Amino acid sequence: MTIIDSFELAAIDVGSNAARLLIKHADVDESGEVTLRKSLFVRVPLRLGMDVFANGKLSEARAYQFLHTMKAYRQLMKVYGVATYRACATSAMRDAKNGRDIIKKIAKETGMKLEIISGDEESQIVYDTHLSLMSGPGNYLYVDVGGGSTEVTLMSNGERIYSHSYNVGTIRLLEGKVPPETTVAMRQEISELTKDYDNIVIIGSGGNINKLYRLADKRDKQTDRLPVATLDKWYKRLSKLSVEERMRAYSLKPDRADVIVPAAEIFLCVAACARAESIMVPSLGLADGIINDLVEAYKLRQTKEKS
């Protein structure tokens, strides 16, 4: 294989719980195929949702942290010689009253363009990232649990049946900002949606389900799959402990120890509604999807230049 082009791509995912920077190195061969490998991954637990879901906006202190995180990410992209990037903010920034003003300040002080994307676009990006897992025969329910929202997509035999973003997330639950009627509506909708589909497999996305998968004993899980019964066991085990006890017992970071229980609760809720018995756990998220979109845009440009 002859490499004819190489470059760095970056994705920034500003969620309700954390901001992530992913940089991948791309090699292009003579046939036009692109091979990716990870160069850098950084995660900063900004907890934007803590402010937004409680008060409707970011505090000055949180906005300061946010700005300087973006400045740091900008410098890291320069160090790695990033050719192209995309930066996206999701649920917390969608709801923040001062979100647009903060975005403008970040652009002014860093030169970075940060987009606030809709729940539907967020769902589409991550759905596309996992599409290959759901393109074959069978019934799949893609579930991405974040701090501010949960994205759900139903696939049957390679066809997308339904996709929706619910304002049910781990930070919202911790802050008591999920009205009971919102949860009831989500339960009813997913139950109605999936009632005619058997043997549904959930494809789980998000840092919490990945951590829960890693916590589970090998004998209690399958390769890349976490049985719902095992998840329920860990939910009961962790929910009995305080945040500090979870940190000590399982070496969890503070920003993981508090949200891991509500995340497990959301996955168990969806699994019960869909009558699913297992959850596939590929370690792919929004940042991976953004990188994939950048690769597709590169391929499209190359095709146009050749034509």
C-alpha positions as a printed Julia matrix, in Angstrom:
307×3 Matrix{Float64}:
   0.0     0.0     0.0
   1.39    3.38   -1.05
   0.46    6.38    1.1
  -0.19    9.42   -1.06
  -1.48   11.82    1.6
  -1.41   12.17    5.41
  -2.99   14.7     7.74
  -4.5    15.23   11.18
  -8.22   15.63   11.87
  -9.78   16.86   15.11
 -13.2    16.72   16.73
 -14.38   18.61   19.8
 -17.49   17.39   21.6
 -18.77   19.77   24.29
 -21.33   17.81   26.25
 -23.29   18.49   29.42
 -20.81   16.54   31.52
 -17.45   16.93   29.75
 -15.65   18.49   26.8
 -13.62   16.08   24.67
 -10.89   16.63   22.1
 -10.13   13.76   19.71
  -7.32   13.99   17.17
  -6.82   11.23   14.59
  -4.09   10.77   12.0
  -5.36    9.96    8.51
  -3.38    8.08    5.84
  -4.75    8.02    2.29
  -3.6     5.27   -0.08
  -3.48    5.31   -3.87
  -6.98    3.82   -4.12
  -8.43    6.67   -2.04
  -9.04    4.6     1.08
  -8.5     6.44    4.37
  -7.0     4.72    7.41
  -7.37    6.39   10.81
  -5.44    6.01   14.02
  -5.85    7.94   17.26
  -3.2    10.58   17.99
  -4.69   12.2    21.09
  -7.76   12.1    23.3
  -8.35   14.61   26.1
 -11.4    14.9    28.34
 -12.11   17.82   30.7
 -15.1    17.43   33.1
 -16.57   20.92   32.68
 -20.03   19.89   34.0
 -21.79   22.63   32.03
 -25.11   20.96   32.71
 -24.75   21.53   36.45
 -25.19   25.27   35.86
 -27.54   25.2    32.91
 -30.09   22.66   34.14
 -30.19   24.32   37.59
 -30.1    28.02   36.64
 -30.71   28.18   32.89
 -27.28   29.61   32.08
 -23.54   29.2    32.65
 -22.02   30.97   35.62
 -19.05   33.28   35.09
 -16.76   30.7    36.71
 -17.97   27.89   34.46
 -17.8    30.08   31.36
 -14.2    30.97   32.31
 -13.29   27.28   32.57
 -15.02   26.61   29.26
 -13.15   29.41   27.47
  -9.77   28.28   28.75
 -10.48   24.64   27.89
 -11.15   25.73   24.3
  -7.93   27.79   24.32
  -6.02   24.71   25.46
  -7.66   22.56   22.8
  -6.8    25.15   20.15
  -3.13   25.04   21.17
  -3.08   21.24   21.15
  -4.52   21.23   17.63
  -1.73   23.59   16.56
   0.89   21.35   18.17
  -0.45   18.32   16.3
  -0.74   20.24   13.03
  -4.48   19.62   12.63
  -5.59   20.29    9.07
  -9.36   20.26    9.62
 -11.58   20.23   12.68
 -15.19   20.51   13.76
 -16.33   21.56   17.24
 -19.87   20.78   18.4
 -21.78   21.58   21.6
 -24.88   19.66   22.61
 -27.66   19.63   25.2
 -26.37   22.03   27.89
 -25.38   24.7    25.4
 -28.67   24.28   23.54
 -30.48   25.22   26.77
 -28.1    27.9    28.09
 -29.58   31.41   27.89
 -26.1    32.88   27.54
 -24.84   30.11   25.24
 -24.66   32.22   22.08
 -22.75   35.0    23.84
 -20.2    32.52   25.18
 -19.79   30.97   21.72
 -19.07   34.44   20.3
 -16.48   35.12   23.01
 -14.75   31.8    22.34
 -14.63   32.62   18.62
 -13.21   36.08   19.32
 -10.49   34.91   21.72
  -9.5    31.62   20.06
 -10.56   31.93   16.43
 -12.45   28.65   16.84
 -15.91   28.09   15.41
 -18.04   26.15   17.9
 -21.44   24.97   16.67
 -24.45   24.31   18.87
 -26.06   21.35   17.13
 -29.64   20.13   17.51
 -30.58   16.91   19.26
 -31.57   15.45   15.9
 -28.18   16.24   14.34
 -26.38   14.86   17.38
 -28.41   11.67   17.09
 -27.7    11.45   13.35
 -23.92   11.84   13.74
 -23.59    9.13   16.37
 -26.12    6.91   14.59
 -24.02    7.08   11.41
 -20.94    6.11   13.45
 -22.62    2.9    14.59
 -24.45    2.22   11.31
 -22.22   -0.69   10.3
 -23.17   -2.49   13.52
 -26.88   -2.14   12.74
 -26.88   -2.6     8.96
 -27.36   -6.38    8.96
 -30.4    -8.5     9.77
 -31.96   -8.14   13.2
 -33.5    -5.5    15.43
 -31.3    -2.91   17.13
 -32.0     0.0    19.43
 -29.18    2.52   19.46
 -29.1     4.38   22.81
 -26.7     7.24   23.56
 -26.95    8.46   27.17
 -25.39   11.86   27.83
 -25.52   14.4    30.61
 -28.39   16.35   29.1
 -30.17   14.03   26.71
 -30.66   10.46   25.54
 -30.74    9.71   21.8
 -32.69    6.63   20.71
 -32.77    5.09   17.21
 -34.57    1.9    16.19
 -33.14   -0.15   13.29
 -34.75   -3.28   11.8
 -32.97   -5.34    9.13
 -30.83   -2.38    8.13
 -33.72    0.09    7.9
 -34.07    3.02   10.27
 -37.57    2.98   11.76
 -37.4     5.83   14.26
 -35.02    8.31   15.88
 -35.61   10.78   18.7
 -33.73   12.83   21.3
 -35.2    12.9    24.83
 -34.35   15.52   27.45
 -33.46   12.79   29.93
 -29.78   12.76   30.89
 -27.55   11.96   33.84
 -26.88   15.56   34.91
 -30.56   16.47   34.51
 -31.48   13.53   36.75
 -28.89   14.49   39.37
 -30.21   18.04   39.39
 -33.82   16.86   39.64
 -34.61   18.55   36.32
 -36.42   15.66   34.61
 -40.16   16.05   35.21
 -41.91   12.72   35.94
 -44.13   13.21   32.9
 -41.03   13.38   30.66
 -39.82    9.98   31.86
 -43.32    8.51   31.58
 -43.64    9.8    28.02
 -40.24    8.32   27.08
 -41.2     4.93   28.57
 -44.54    4.88   26.77
 -43.08    5.95   23.45
 -40.25    3.39   23.47
 -42.6     0.61   24.62
 -45.08    1.43   21.84
 -42.28    1.82   19.29
 -40.7    -1.57   19.99
 -43.75   -3.73   20.74
 -43.78   -5.35   17.28
 -40.01   -6.08   17.23
 -38.55   -9.16   18.91
 -35.04   -9.95   20.18
 -33.93   -6.33   20.22
 -30.25   -5.75   20.95
 -29.33   -2.37   22.42
 -26.2    -0.65   21.14
 -25.05    1.5    24.04
 -23.04    4.7    23.66
 -21.48    7.03   26.19
 -18.71    6.95   28.77
 -20.89    5.49   31.51
 -21.92    2.31   29.71
 -18.3     1.77   28.69
 -17.21    2.1    32.33
 -19.98   -0.25   33.5
 -18.88   -2.8    30.91
 -15.28   -2.58   32.15
 -16.36   -2.91   35.78
 -18.27   -6.14   35.16
 -16.5    -9.44   35.78
 -15.49  -11.4    32.68
 -17.74  -14.29   33.64
 -20.73  -11.9    33.79
 -20.38  -10.45   30.29
 -19.72  -11.45   26.71
 -17.22  -10.04   24.23
 -18.48   -6.49   23.52
 -21.83   -7.22   25.2
 -23.18   -6.48   28.66
 -26.19   -8.58   29.7
 -29.02   -6.46   31.11
 -29.07   -8.75   34.15
 -25.41   -7.87   34.83
 -26.13   -4.17   34.4
 -28.99   -4.45   36.88
 -26.69   -6.15   39.38
 -24.16   -3.33   39.1
 -26.86   -0.68   39.3
 -28.08   -2.14   42.61
 -24.52   -2.48   43.9
 -23.47    1.07   43.02
 -26.72    2.76   44.05
 -26.24    1.51   47.62
 -22.94    3.42   47.87
 -22.28    7.12   48.27
 -20.31    8.92   45.56
 -17.21    8.85   47.78
 -17.62    5.12   48.42
 -17.94    4.43   44.69
 -14.74    6.39   44.08
 -12.83    4.42   46.7
 -14.22    0.99   45.87
 -13.92    1.17   42.09
 -11.31    3.89   41.44
 -13.89    6.14   39.79
 -13.25    9.8    39.11
 -15.66   12.2    40.87
 -17.36   13.2    37.61
 -17.96    9.54   36.78
 -18.92    8.32   40.24
 -21.97   10.56   40.49
 -23.44   10.07   36.99
 -22.84    6.34   36.57
 -25.92    5.37   38.6
 -28.43    7.57   36.74
 -26.87    6.38   33.47
 -27.43    2.75   34.46
 -30.99    3.66   35.45
 -31.68    5.13   31.99
 -30.25    2.1    30.17
 -32.27   -0.27   32.37
 -35.4     1.76   31.72
 -34.93    1.6    27.94
 -34.02   -2.11   28.07
 -37.18   -2.91   30.04
 -39.35   -0.98   27.58
 -37.75   -2.75   24.61
 -37.59   -6.18   26.32
 -33.87   -6.29   25.47
 -31.59   -8.78   27.19
 -28.16   -7.44   26.23
 -26.31   -4.22   25.37
 -23.52   -4.06   22.81
 -20.8    -1.66   23.98
 -18.61   -0.32   21.15
 -16.32    2.49   22.37
 -17.47    5.07   19.81
 -19.04    8.45   20.47
 -19.93   11.81   18.99
 -16.29   12.81   18.48
 -15.67    9.64   16.42
 -18.71   10.47   14.32
 -17.46   14.0    13.69
 -14.11   12.63   12.51
 -15.89   10.2    10.19
 -17.9    13.07    8.71
 -14.66   14.99    8.08
 -13.23   11.97    6.27
 -16.33   11.71    4.07
 -16.08   15.43    3.26
 -12.42   14.91    2.27
 -13.34   12.0    -0.02
 -16.07   14.09   -1.64
 -13.63   16.93   -2.34
 -11.14   14.5    -3.87
 -13.84   13.04   -6.12
 -14.87   16.49   -7.31
 -11.28   17.5    -8.03
 -10.76   14.39  -10.18
 -13.96   14.86  -12.17
